[in-house]
Tab-separated table of C-alpha atoms and ligand atoms in Angstrom:
chain	number	residue	atom	x	y	z
A	1	MET	CA	-0.375	-0.064	-0.187
A	2	SER	CA	1.545	3.024	-0.843
A	3	THR	CA	1.142	6.327	1.045
A	4	VAL	CA	-0.581	9.723	0.845
A	5	THR	CA	1.907	12.254	-0.965
A	6	ALA	CA	3.781	14.400	1.320
A	7	ALA	CA	1.722	17.446	0.510
A	8	THR	CA	-1.169	16.443	1.486
A	9	ALA	CA	-0.076	14.254	4.812
A	10	SER	CA	1.733	17.338	6.413
A	11	ALA	CA	-1.521	19.448	6.004
A	12	ALA	CA	-3.449	20.100	9.253
A	13	PRO	CA	-6.020	17.641	10.181
A	14	VAL	CA	-9.062	18.405	8.445
A	15	ARG	CA	-12.717	18.115	9.502
A	16	VAL	CA	-15.459	17.499	6.723
A	17	ARG	CA	-19.357	16.582	7.344
A	18	ILE	CA	-22.115	15.482	5.008
A	19	ALA	CA	-25.446	16.927	6.411
A	20	PRO	CA	-28.021	14.923	4.826
A	21	SER	CA	-31.468	15.688	5.508
A	22	PRO	CA	-33.997	12.627	6.413
A	23	THR	CA	-36.291	13.019	3.840
A	24	GLY	CA	-36.767	9.540	2.029
A	25	ASP	CA	-34.509	7.370	0.633
A	26	PRO	CA	-30.974	7.857	1.123
A	27	HIS	CA	-29.703	9.554	-2.419
A	28	VAL	CA	-26.710	8.258	-4.782
A	29	GLY	CA	-26.019	12.298	-4.238
A	30	THR	CA	-25.387	11.536	-0.437
A	31	ALA	CA	-23.234	8.708	-1.217
A	32	TYR	CA	-21.260	10.572	-3.875
A	33	ILE	CA	-20.500	13.495	-1.474
A	34	GLY	CA	-20.237	11.203	1.340
A	35	LEU	CA	-17.364	9.528	-0.830
A	36	ILE	CA	-15.734	12.889	-1.540
A	37	ASN	CA	-15.663	14.162	2.216
A	38	PHE	CA	-14.458	10.610	3.379
A	39	LEU	CA	-11.326	10.315	1.012
A	40	TYR	CA	-10.742	13.970	1.711
A	41	ALA	CA	-10.693	13.342	5.447
A	42	ARG	CA	-8.892	9.452	5.564
A	43	GLN	CA	-5.936	11.407	2.777
A	44	ARG	CA	-5.445	13.564	5.274
A	45	GLY	CA	-5.915	12.304	8.780
A	46	GLY	CA	-9.148	13.889	9.511
A	47	GLN	CA	-12.039	13.732	10.411
A	48	PHE	CA	-15.446	12.732	8.380
A	49	ILE	CA	-18.466	13.882	10.180
A	50	LEU	CA	-22.050	12.897	9.730
A	51	ARG	CA	-24.752	15.412	10.712
A	52	ILE	CA	-28.271	14.728	10.146
A	53	GLU	CA	-30.502	18.336	9.186
A	54	ASP	CA	-33.740	17.185	10.617
A	55	THR	CA	-35.045	20.897	10.809
A	56	ASP	CA	-37.475	20.638	7.927
A	57	ARG	CA	-40.386	18.920	9.853
A	58	THR	CA	-42.764	19.045	6.843
A	59	ARG	CA	-40.710	16.997	5.016
A	60	PHE	CA	-39.239	14.833	7.650
A	61	VAL	CA	-39.657	11.161	7.059
A	62	PRO	CA	-38.749	9.069	10.658
A	63	THR	CA	-37.692	6.041	8.897
A	64	SER	CA	-35.055	7.495	6.598
A	65	GLU	CA	-32.212	8.382	9.163
A	66	GLN	CA	-31.784	4.859	9.754
A	67	MET	CA	-31.608	4.126	5.784
A	68	ILE	CA	-28.964	7.118	5.432
A	69	PHE	CA	-26.920	4.963	8.025
A	70	ASP	CA	-27.169	1.657	6.589
A	71	ALA	CA	-26.811	2.827	3.190
A	72	LEU	CA	-23.161	4.601	3.966
A	73	ARG	CA	-22.162	1.492	6.085
A	74	TRP	CA	-23.080	-0.652	2.992
A	75	LEU	CA	-20.388	1.135	1.054
A	76	GLY	CA	-18.080	1.386	3.823
A	77	LEU	CA	-18.342	4.926	4.023
A	78	THR	CA	-17.866	4.792	7.889
A	79	TRP	CA	-18.013	8.188	9.984
A	80	ASP	CA	-15.837	9.381	13.033
A	81	GLU	CA	-18.737	11.530	14.966
A	82	GLY	CA	-22.306	11.338	14.454
A	83	PRO	CA	-26.232	11.160	15.751
A	84	ASP	CA	-25.260	7.362	16.782
A	85	CYS	CA	-21.741	7.206	18.009
A	86	GLY	CA	-21.771	10.381	19.239
A	87	GLY	CA	-18.159	12.598	19.491
A	88	PRO	CA	-17.085	15.800	21.159
A	89	PHE	CA	-19.498	18.261	19.348
A	90	GLY	CA	-22.796	16.404	19.758
A	91	PRO	CA	-25.565	16.285	19.400
A	92	TYR	CA	-25.279	15.486	15.846
A	93	ARG	CA	-29.095	15.876	14.858
A	94	GLN	CA	-30.064	19.604	14.403
A	95	SER	CA	-33.245	18.847	16.124
A	96	GLU	CA	-31.693	18.489	19.556
A	97	ARG	CA	-30.025	21.437	18.739
A	98	THR	CA	-32.636	24.253	18.299
A	99	GLU	CA	-31.984	25.799	21.432
A	100	ILE	CA	-28.558	26.325	20.337
A	101	TYR	CA	-29.806	28.042	17.040
A	102	ARG	CA	-32.213	30.356	19.042
A	103	GLU	CA	-29.192	31.615	20.890
A	104	HIS	CA	-27.363	32.404	18.188
A	105	ALA	CA	-29.904	34.186	16.411
A	106	GLN	CA	-30.234	36.320	19.494
A	107	MET	CA	-26.802	37.031	19.138
A	108	LEU	CA	-27.329	38.397	15.518
A	109	ILE	CA	-30.366	40.215	16.849
A	110	ASP	CA	-28.459	41.976	19.545
A	111	ASN	CA	-25.653	42.804	16.997
A	112	GLY	CA	-28.005	44.411	14.532
A	113	THR	CA	-27.095	42.109	11.673
A	114	ALA	CA	-30.694	40.041	11.835
A	115	TYR	CA	-34.202	41.829	13.096
A	116	ARG	CA	-37.535	40.033	14.283
A	117	CYS	CA	-39.969	40.270	11.463
A	118	PHE	CA	-43.496	40.603	12.142
A	119	CYS	CA	-45.387	40.527	8.688
A	120	THR	CA	-48.228	38.448	8.775
A	121	ALA	CA	-48.413	35.377	5.850
A	122	GLU	CA	-51.617	37.579	4.267
A	123	GLU	CA	-49.025	41.056	4.320
A	124	LEU	CA	-46.265	39.322	2.545
A	125	GLU	CA	-48.696	37.409	-0.134
A	126	ALA	CA	-50.007	41.263	-1.008
A	127	VAL	CA	-46.677	42.490	-1.244
A	128	ARG	CA	-45.956	39.295	-3.713
A	129	LYS	CA	-49.026	40.410	-5.762
A	130	GLN	CA	-48.355	43.423	-6.323
A	131	GLN	CA	-44.632	42.371	-7.277
A	132	THR	CA	-45.798	39.960	-9.730
A	133	ALA	CA	-48.211	42.531	-11.162
A	134	ALA	CA	-45.330	44.667	-11.748
A	135	LYS	CA	-43.389	42.164	-13.367
A	136	LEU	CA	-40.721	42.321	-10.583
A	137	PRO	CA	-39.097	39.672	-8.770
A	138	PRO	CA	-40.512	38.367	-5.367
A	139	ARG	CA	-38.419	40.377	-2.957
A	140	TYR	CA	-39.262	40.652	0.930
A	141	PRO	CA	-39.809	44.472	1.085
A	142	GLY	CA	-38.095	45.055	4.170
A	143	THR	CA	-40.788	46.365	6.294
A	144	CYS	CA	-39.611	45.396	9.527
A	145	ARG	CA	-35.863	46.288	9.050
A	146	HIS	CA	-36.632	49.403	9.686
A	147	LEU	CA	-38.954	48.824	12.669
A	148	SER	CA	-37.634	50.827	15.830
A	149	ALA	CA	-36.337	48.439	18.895
A	150	ALA	CA	-39.431	49.935	20.984
A	151	GLN	CA	-41.867	49.336	18.404
A	152	SER	CA	-40.130	45.454	18.267
A	153	ALA	CA	-40.595	45.246	21.971
A	154	GLU	CA	-44.214	46.143	21.977
A	155	ASN	CA	-45.084	43.374	19.328
A	156	LEU	CA	-43.113	40.796	21.078
A	157	ALA	CA	-44.676	41.827	24.293
A	158	ALA	CA	-47.924	41.530	22.964
A	159	GLY	CA	-47.077	38.036	21.998
A	160	LYS	CA	-47.291	38.411	17.801
A	161	PRO	CA	-45.341	36.067	16.317
A	162	PHE	CA	-42.402	36.624	14.626
A	163	VAL	CA	-39.450	35.124	11.926
A	164	VAL	CA	-36.160	35.901	12.577
A	165	ARG	CA	-34.558	38.087	9.243
A	166	MET	CA	-31.112	38.259	8.615
A	167	VAL	CA	-29.862	41.613	7.020
A	168	VAL	CA	-28.253	41.365	3.871
A	169	PRO	CA	-26.811	44.768	2.985
A	170	ALA	CA	-26.372	46.613	-0.164
A	171	GLY	CA	-23.316	45.447	-2.302
A	172	SER	CA	-21.910	41.828	-3.316
A	173	THR	CA	-20.046	39.164	-1.569
A	174	THR	CA	-17.271	37.482	-2.893
A	175	PHE	CA	-16.026	33.888	-1.984
A	176	ARG	CA	-13.677	31.135	-3.083
A	177	ASP	CA	-14.337	27.723	-4.230
A	178	GLU	CA	-11.757	25.925	-3.998
A	179	LEU	CA	-12.377	24.012	-7.413
A	180	ARG	CA	-14.019	27.110	-9.592
A	181	GLY	CA	-11.874	29.924	-7.910
A	182	ASP	CA	-13.629	33.142	-7.009
A	183	ILE	CA	-17.540	33.777	-7.289
A	184	THR	CA	-19.764	37.020	-6.500
A	185	PHE	CA	-23.123	37.507	-5.921
A	186	GLU	CA	-24.681	41.000	-6.172
A	187	HIS	CA	-26.870	41.337	-2.976
A	188	SER	CA	-29.449	42.640	-5.209
A	189	ASN	CA	-30.496	39.007	-6.155
A	190	VAL	CA	-30.559	38.213	-2.465
A	191	ASP	CA	-33.441	38.363	-0.311
A	192	ASP	CA	-33.002	39.109	3.765
A	193	GLN	CA	-33.431	35.380	4.235
A	194	VAL	CA	-35.480	33.894	6.930
A	195	LEU	CA	-33.426	32.170	10.260
A	196	LEU	CA	-35.515	31.471	12.334
A	197	LYS	CA	-39.136	30.053	11.374
A	198	SER	CA	-42.266	31.164	13.562
A	199	ASP	CA	-42.191	27.708	15.225
A	200	GLY	CA	-38.645	28.672	16.843
A	201	PHE	CA	-37.255	26.130	14.560
A	202	PRO	CA	-34.097	27.377	12.248
A	203	THR	CA	-33.832	27.211	8.617
A	204	TYR	CA	-30.962	25.511	6.566
A	205	HIS	CA	-29.536	28.778	6.610
A	206	LEU	CA	-28.838	29.480	10.088
A	207	ALA	CA	-28.744	25.541	11.427
A	208	ASN	CA	-25.533	24.913	8.703
A	209	VAL	CA	-23.365	27.676	9.351
A	210	VAL	CA	-23.767	27.957	13.119
A	211	ASP	CA	-23.061	24.148	13.170
A	212	ASP	CA	-20.200	24.163	10.585
A	213	HIS	CA	-18.568	26.860	12.780
A	214	LEU	CA	-19.195	24.940	16.602
A	215	MET	CA	-18.629	21.696	15.041
A	216	GLN	CA	-15.116	23.264	13.670
A	217	ILE	CA	-15.644	21.741	10.148
A	218	THR	CA	-12.761	23.179	7.952
A	219	ASP	CA	-14.014	22.005	4.156
A	220	VAL	CA	-17.322	22.326	3.282
A	221	ILE	CA	-17.449	19.972	0.193
A	222	ARG	CA	-20.845	19.758	-0.656
A	223	ALA	CA	-22.834	20.012	-4.279
A	224	GLU	CA	-23.087	22.848	-6.771
A	225	GLU	CA	-26.648	23.034	-5.924
A	226	TRP	CA	-25.742	24.754	-3.028
A	227	ILE	CA	-23.801	27.613	-4.619
A	228	SER	CA	-26.293	30.258	-4.106
A	229	SER	CA	-26.294	29.521	-0.464
A	230	THR	CA	-22.906	30.202	-0.197
A	231	PRO	CA	-23.211	33.666	-0.012
A	232	LYS	CA	-25.727	34.017	2.509
A	233	HIS	CA	-23.291	31.523	4.521
A	234	VAL	CA	-20.462	34.001	3.997
A	235	LEU	CA	-22.606	37.078	5.323
A	236	LEU	CA	-23.773	35.301	8.398
A	237	TYR	CA	-20.016	33.830	9.086
A	238	GLN	CA	-19.268	37.665	9.088
A	239	SER	CA	-22.317	38.649	11.424
A	240	PHE	CA	-20.964	36.447	13.735
A	241	GLY	CA	-17.012	37.443	13.150
A	242	TRP	CA	-16.416	33.668	12.357
A	243	GLN	CA	-13.806	32.821	9.875
A	244	ALA	CA	-15.485	30.643	7.177
A	245	PRO	CA	-14.128	27.215	6.162
A	246	ARG	CA	-12.932	26.420	2.372
A	247	PHE	CA	-15.484	25.965	0.353
A	248	TRP	CA	-15.709	22.544	-2.548
A	249	HIS	CA	-18.655	22.507	-4.489
A	250	MET	CA	-19.118	19.280	-6.334
A	251	PRO	CA	-20.704	19.104	-9.894
A	252	LEU	CA	-23.786	17.662	-9.640
A	253	LEU	CA	-24.416	13.991	-10.877
A	254	ARG	CA	-26.563	14.033	-14.683
A	255	ASN	CA	-28.771	12.128	-16.180
A	256	ILE	CA	-27.528	10.537	-19.680
A	257	ASP	CA	-29.258	13.701	-21.374
A	258	LYS	CA	-27.121	15.554	-18.741
A	259	SER	CA	-30.150	16.787	-16.981
A	260	LYS	CA	-29.924	16.863	-13.313
A	261	ILE	CA	-29.900	13.255	-12.088
A	262	SER	CA	-33.454	12.795	-11.160
A	263	LYS	CA	-35.530	9.490	-10.134
A	264	ARG	CA	-37.571	9.827	-13.585
A	265	LYS	CA	-34.628	8.925	-15.256
A	266	ASN	CA	-32.530	7.052	-12.871
A	267	PRO	CA	-32.861	4.776	-9.970
A	268	VAL	CA	-31.414	7.386	-7.365
A	269	SER	CA	-32.230	5.291	-4.029
A	270	LEU	CA	-29.117	3.356	-2.577
A	271	VAL	CA	-31.947	0.867	-1.132
A	272	TYR	CA	-32.556	0.301	-4.869
A	273	TYR	CA	-29.387	-0.550	-6.035
A	274	ARG	CA	-28.347	-2.695	-2.451
A	275	ASP	CA	-31.689	-4.323	-2.759
A	276	SER	CA	-31.302	-4.973	-6.687
A	277	GLY	CA	-28.259	-6.719	-5.910
A	278	PHE	CA	-25.544	-4.345	-7.022
A	279	LEU	CA	-22.221	-4.662	-4.931
A	280	PRO	CA	-21.464	-2.194	-2.618
A	281	GLN	CA	-17.510	-2.146	-4.457
A	282	ALA	CA	-19.107	-1.438	-7.451
A	283	VAL	CA	-21.263	1.294	-6.131
A	284	ILE	CA	-18.556	3.357	-4.641
A	285	ASN	CA	-16.327	2.311	-7.575
A	286	PHE	CA	-18.930	3.803	-10.129
A	287	LEU	CA	-19.261	6.912	-7.599
A	288	GLY	CA	-15.642	7.197	-7.441
A	289	LEU	CA	-15.357	7.387	-11.177
A	290	MET	CA	-17.797	10.602	-11.500
A	291	GLY	CA	-15.854	13.780	-11.645
A	292	GLY	CA	-12.422	12.374	-12.183
A	293	GLY	CA	-10.428	12.658	-9.079
A	294	MET	CA	-8.619	9.450	-9.636
A	295	PRO	CA	-5.025	10.493	-11.379
A	296	SER	CA	-5.114	9.101	-15.034
A	297	PRO	CA	-3.535	6.624	-16.505
A	298	THR	CA	-3.289	4.643	-12.992
A	299	PRO	CA	-1.203	1.295	-12.658
A	300	ILE	CA	-3.763	-0.222	-10.442
A	301	GLU	CA	-5.484	-3.347	-10.593
A	302	ILE	CA	-7.545	-4.832	-13.208
A	303	VAL	CA	-10.173	-6.715	-12.681
A	304	ASN	CA	-11.062	-9.729	-15.077
A	305	GLY	CA	-8.892	-8.114	-17.519
A	306	ALA	CA	-11.175	-4.872	-17.891
A	307	LYS	CA	-9.475	-2.555	-20.683
A	308	GLU	CA	-10.249	0.985	-18.715
A	309	ASN	CA	-8.513	1.557	-15.704
A	310	GLU	CA	-11.618	2.323	-14.300
A	311	VAL	CA	-11.749	-0.602	-11.876
A	312	PHE	CA	-10.200	0.039	-8.359
A	313	SER	CA	-11.356	-0.260	-4.277
A	314	LEU	CA	-12.055	2.353	-1.916
A	315	GLN	CA	-8.671	1.561	-0.404
A	316	GLN	CA	-7.101	2.629	-3.595
A	317	MET	CA	-9.484	5.578	-3.922
A	318	ILE	CA	-8.239	6.594	-0.388
A	319	GLU	CA	-4.182	6.100	-1.571
A	320	ARG	CA	-4.857	8.106	-5.120
A	321	PHE	CA	-8.111	9.940	-5.347
A	322	GLU	CA	-7.205	13.344	-5.282
A	323	VAL	CA	-10.121	15.934	-4.534
A	324	PRO	CA	-8.730	19.285	-6.264
A	325	ASN	CA	-8.490	17.124	-9.331
A	326	ILE	CA	-12.044	16.913	-9.690
A	327	ARG	CA	-13.252	17.886	-13.083
A	328	LEU	CA	-16.586	20.114	-13.023
A	329	GLY	CA	-17.981	18.856	-16.241
A	330	GLY	CA	-21.035	17.113	-14.918
A	331	PRO	CA	-19.801	13.495	-14.451
A	332	VAL	CA	-22.819	11.350	-16.210
A	333	PHE	CA	-24.651	8.800	-13.824
A	334	ASP	CA	-24.912	5.947	-16.726
A	335	LEU	CA	-26.686	3.035	-15.745
A	336	THR	CA	-25.395	1.020	-18.198
A	337	LYS	CA	-22.090	1.757	-17.252
A	338	LEU	CA	-22.448	0.674	-13.700
A	339	ARG	CA	-23.981	-2.740	-14.966
A	340	TRP	CA	-21.321	-3.433	-16.712
A	341	LEU	CA	-18.731	-2.612	-13.577
A	342	ASN	CA	-21.130	-4.380	-11.191
A	343	SER	CA	-20.645	-7.743	-13.701
A	344	GLU	CA	-16.981	-7.486	-13.752
A	345	TYR	CA	-17.130	-7.175	-9.635
A	346	ILE	CA	-19.526	-10.459	-10.107
A	347	ARG	CA	-17.219	-11.898	-12.679
A	348	ALA	CA	-13.999	-11.639	-10.131
A	349	LEU	CA	-16.017	-12.883	-6.806
A	350	SER	CA	-15.294	-16.716	-6.362
A	351	PRO	CA	-17.791	-19.412	-6.297
A	352	GLU	CA	-18.188	-19.490	-2.612
A	353	GLN	CA	-18.191	-15.430	-2.252
A	354	PHE	CA	-20.508	-15.434	-5.423
A	355	TYR	CA	-22.968	-17.853	-3.493
A	356	ALA	CA	-22.555	-15.892	-0.283
A	357	ALA	CA	-23.710	-12.333	-2.155
A	358	LEU	CA	-26.745	-13.680	-3.288
A	359	ARG	CA	-27.541	-14.881	0.101
A	360	GLU	CA	-26.847	-11.669	1.234
A	361	THR	CA	-29.078	-10.054	-0.866
A	362	VAL	CA	-31.989	-11.555	-3.125
A	363	LEU	CA	-31.809	-14.663	-1.610
A	364	SER	CA	-31.342	-13.957	1.945
A	365	ASP	CA	-33.354	-15.219	4.538
A	366	ARG	CA	-34.854	-11.781	5.487
A	367	TYR	CA	-36.311	-11.361	2.111
A	368	LEU	CA	-37.330	-15.392	1.661
A	369	SER	CA	-39.132	-15.408	5.257
A	370	GLN	CA	-40.953	-12.377	4.165
A	371	ILE	CA	-42.014	-13.994	1.059
A	372	ALA	CA	-42.891	-17.672	2.341
A	373	PRO	CA	-46.220	-16.235	4.524
A	374	LEU	CA	-47.497	-14.770	0.784
A	375	ILE	CA	-47.720	-18.246	-0.747
A	376	GLN	CA	-48.222	-20.716	2.113
A	377	SER	CA	-52.350	-21.122	1.542
A	378	ARG	CA	-51.818	-20.993	-2.240
A	379	VAL	CA	-49.139	-23.776	-2.967
A	380	ASP	CA	-50.093	-27.419	-3.329
A	381	THR	CA	-46.156	-28.653	-2.756
A	382	LEU	CA	-43.109	-26.948	-1.792
A	383	GLY	CA	-41.993	-27.081	-5.535
A	384	GLN	CA	-44.623	-24.419	-6.724
A	385	PHE	CA	-42.551	-21.704	-4.455
A	386	GLY	CA	-40.701	-20.492	-7.655
A	387	ASP	CA	-44.125	-20.541	-10.016
A	388	LEU	CA	-45.628	-18.079	-7.261
A	389	THR	CA	-43.244	-15.552	-6.335
A	390	SER	CA	-41.017	-15.226	-9.282
A	391	PHE	CA	-41.829	-11.684	-9.512
A	392	LEU	CA	-39.864	-10.842	-6.424
A	393	LEU	CA	-36.739	-12.671	-7.559
A	394	ARG	CA	-36.447	-11.418	-11.016
A	395	ASP	CA	-34.945	-7.887	-11.899
A	396	ASP	CA	-37.377	-7.464	-15.093
A	397	VAL	CA	-40.852	-7.913	-15.810
A	398	MET	CA	-42.865	-6.455	-18.828
A	399	PRO	CA	-46.899	-7.305	-18.702
A	400	PRO	CA	-47.976	-7.627	-22.279
A	401	ALA	CA	-51.173	-5.429	-23.194
A	402	GLU	CA	-53.966	-7.980	-22.832
A	403	VAL	CA	-52.990	-8.312	-19.118
A	404	TRP	CA	-52.249	-4.774	-18.127
A	405	VAL	CA	-55.236	-2.536	-20.014
A	406	PRO	CA	-58.322	-2.985	-18.681
A	407	LYS	CA	-61.389	-4.253	-20.695
A	408	LYS	CA	-62.931	-0.797	-20.575
A	409	ARG	CA	-59.912	1.159	-21.319
A	410	THR	CA	-57.633	2.466	-23.710
A	411	PRO	CA	-54.148	1.858	-23.524
A	412	GLU	CA	-53.328	5.842	-23.170
A	413	GLU	CA	-55.920	6.486	-20.449
A	414	THR	CA	-54.496	3.431	-18.431
A	415	LEU	CA	-50.558	4.503	-18.981
A	416	LEU	CA	-51.830	8.047	-17.514
A	417	PHE	CA	-53.605	6.614	-14.658
A	418	ALA	CA	-50.510	4.234	-14.083
A	419	ALA	CA	-48.443	7.219	-13.820
A	420	GLU	CA	-50.627	8.676	-11.453
A	421	GLN	CA	-50.543	5.575	-9.154
A	422	LEU	CA	-46.882	6.026	-9.516
A	423	ALA	CA	-46.925	9.604	-8.595
A	424	VAL	CA	-49.458	8.500	-5.100
A	425	LEU	CA	-47.087	5.984	-4.296
A	426	GLU	CA	-43.714	7.747	-4.471
A	427	ALA	CA	-45.148	10.030	-2.072
A	428	THR	CA	-46.618	7.482	0.270
A	429	ASP	CA	-45.288	5.645	3.881
A	430	TRP	CA	-44.559	2.022	2.566
A	431	THR	CA	-46.855	0.152	4.886
A	432	LEU	CA	-50.636	-1.539	4.488
A	433	GLU	CA	-52.180	1.163	6.373
A	434	ALA	CA	-51.187	4.059	4.307
A	435	LEU	CA	-50.671	1.808	0.767
A	436	GLU	CA	-54.632	0.811	0.464
A	437	PRO	CA	-55.854	4.126	1.352
A	438	ALA	CA	-53.560	6.076	-0.852
A	439	LEU	CA	-54.276	4.111	-3.777
A	440	LYS	CA	-58.198	3.699	-3.220
A	441	GLN	CA	-58.290	7.661	-2.814
A	442	LEU	CA	-56.718	8.183	-6.104
A	443	GLY	CA	-58.963	5.366	-7.894
A	444	GLU	CA	-61.955	7.273	-6.542
A	445	SER	CA	-60.998	10.282	-7.544
A	446	ARG	CA	-60.246	9.211	-11.398
A	447	ALA	CA	-63.331	6.819	-11.234
A	448	TRP	CA	-61.431	3.973	-11.468
A	449	SER	CA	-62.948	0.940	-10.127
A	450	VAL	CA	-60.851	-0.938	-7.142
A	451	LYS	CA	-60.579	-3.716	-9.386
A	452	GLU	CA	-59.207	-1.686	-12.015
A	453	ASN	CA	-56.825	0.243	-9.660
A	454	PHE	CA	-55.577	-2.815	-8.512
A	455	MET	CA	-55.572	-5.225	-11.591
A	456	LEU	CA	-53.293	-2.373	-13.265
A	457	LEU	CA	-50.997	-2.328	-10.663
A	458	ARG	CA	-50.548	-6.193	-10.091
A	459	ALA	CA	-49.904	-6.494	-13.957
A	460	ILE	CA	-47.119	-3.785	-13.510
A	461	LEU	CA	-45.676	-5.402	-10.337
A	462	THR	CA	-45.927	-9.251	-11.263
A	463	GLY	CA	-46.507	-9.459	-14.936
A	464	SER	CA	-49.610	-11.410	-14.756
A	465	THR	CA	-53.465	-11.460	-13.756
A	466	MET	CA	-52.994	-13.392	-10.765
A	467	SER	CA	-50.889	-13.080	-7.729
A	468	PRO	CA	-50.573	-13.464	-3.818
A	469	PRO	CA	-51.801	-10.564	-2.398
A	470	LEU	CA	-50.623	-7.051	-4.187
A	471	LEU	CA	-50.174	-4.651	-1.550
A	472	GLU	CA	-48.088	-7.367	0.970
A	473	SER	CA	-46.539	-8.214	-2.128
A	474	MET	CA	-45.219	-4.612	-2.516
A	475	VAL	CA	-44.591	-4.046	1.160
A	476	VAL	CA	-42.131	-7.327	0.767
A	477	PHE	CA	-40.421	-6.324	-2.682
A	478	GLY	CA	-40.037	-2.706	-1.165
A	479	LYS	CA	-40.543	0.824	-2.117
A	480	ALA	CA	-37.348	1.389	-4.100
A	481	ARG	CA	-37.601	-1.548	-6.257
A	482	THR	CA	-41.645	-1.225	-6.833
A	483	LEU	CA	-41.199	2.536	-8.138
A	484	ASP	CA	-38.112	1.542	-9.894
A	485	ARG	CA	-40.466	-1.484	-12.006
A	486	MET	CA	-43.341	1.131	-12.477
A	487	ARG	CA	-40.962	3.443	-13.881
A	488	ARG	CA	-39.361	1.086	-16.392
A	489	PHE	CA	-42.979	-0.130	-17.390
A	490	LEU	CA	-44.043	3.385	-18.093
A	491	GLU	CA	-40.863	4.143	-20.153
A	492	THR	CA	-40.916	0.955	-22.306
A	493	GLN	CA	-44.596	1.494	-23.094
A	494	LYS	CA	-43.741	5.171	-24.047
A	495	LYS	CA	-40.961	3.763	-26.304
A	496	LEU	CA	-43.563	1.248	-27.713
A	497	ALA	CA	-45.976	3.040	-28.451
A	498	ALA	CA	-43.452	6.412	-30.010
A	499	GLN	CA	-42.284	3.206	-32.296
A	500	ASN	CA	-45.747	2.239	-33.100
A	501	GLN	CA	-46.814	5.545	-33.936
A	502	PRO	CA	-47.246	5.737	-38.044
A	503	LYS	CA	-44.384	8.083	-39.478
A	504	LYS	CA	-45.391	11.339	-40.926
B	1	LIG	N1	-29.026	19.390	4.392
B	1	LIG	C1	-28.511	19.673	3.321
B	1	LIG	C2	-28.485	18.556	2.630
B	1	LIG	O1	-29.492	17.905	2.568
B	1	LIG	C3	-26.805	19.817	3.479
B	1	LIG	C4	-26.244	20.742	2.216
B	1	LIG	C5	-24.685	21.146	2.872
B	1	LIG	O2	-24.220	20.085	2.788
B	1	LIG	O3	-24.437	22.089	3.093
B	1	LIG	O4	-27.840	18.344	1.317
């Protein structure tokens, strides 16, 4: 094993973090940014911190945090401080730090860089309407910025609800992005941001800056989409009189068509990749290819004679990857390539390892023991297990039209309804209690009978008109894989329909 270059090894220990919000399944983007932070810390003898940013209670999903932990561990991205293992700068869950944010908001009010805003939702809406009518961009007009101390105290004493906003002075902010150089934002484009909401919870900007400072983060390495937040953060550091960390904004992962990665075009849930039998070594290798931080050409081990210098382990990345080498052109998350890489790793396994991998994932005791009760009352012999459950063991299922189009419906309206089913399921908790009413409500609102509604879903999921209990099967198959199957179905049917269009 070679060591890190002297220049990096001798640099001061760094502290980096990822700060995912638990709003659903863990995202491939979180793993990508996690990997970059992990490598940066490991190469420099620094610390990698996991902080959970759970202050947006409207988007909070209780099961999400544990899924984030599991997914990062699955990939081998272990953290040194975090909500589960603690550390000297805890708590590492923002909902447990609200008092800290309130105190810090007060510090800014006291030094004049923030103020209480008592404007009501109606007042703000009225202003917004006027601005829209005048074709002006929606802006907070600064009404409460000019409130006298006495007026503010009076409102406070009267118990009027308020938010705390930061003063964004006239002028501009310039900050250095380590990958891009200086970036300047004119303040005329920046509103007086809300820092503390009326429920006493902080917004992202306040909590993020206070925590990065208190947790002594030296380098903020995050996705490009946060660049427009950075001037606000830099202003906040100045308002507190703190030194800002270094900022690195990583290029966003892209779909093949170069649009920002989205679940419409790619599975983005790490749970999907794990449950469909991608190997963690392949996924982490693939994420390491994004952005091109590996030196090239690389004299590194090549699995199964793969021609490209593209196959490397997490350990090899720790030895050779360099964050400053990252290229800014959007890295393309190409599923075909990931499958190829996965196949390389699969072929490199010994037969024992391959069998073990199957038994840990698609044929795990956990999974099979959930499937068994679905069919016990439906088989005459144990040998029929596969006949009834193959849809839960297969990667791809594609029903023929006579199976998925209900008798009284056209293919077009059926596909529209299937897309609506997908949207509803995306937004639904993956439990029987939540799934059943959500689907029924959709059916009622679109005048689709329960029978048609469930038959369509059954056809898409199982490829057939008959199956073990549908919702139970979906729960066992899991949200990430069910949604993927529906997306693939819609995608395929769209393509088929386009092919069948008469040529003009
Ligand atoms: N909570 C933000 C997220 O969900 C953190 C962004 C940042 O790293 O500052 O990604």
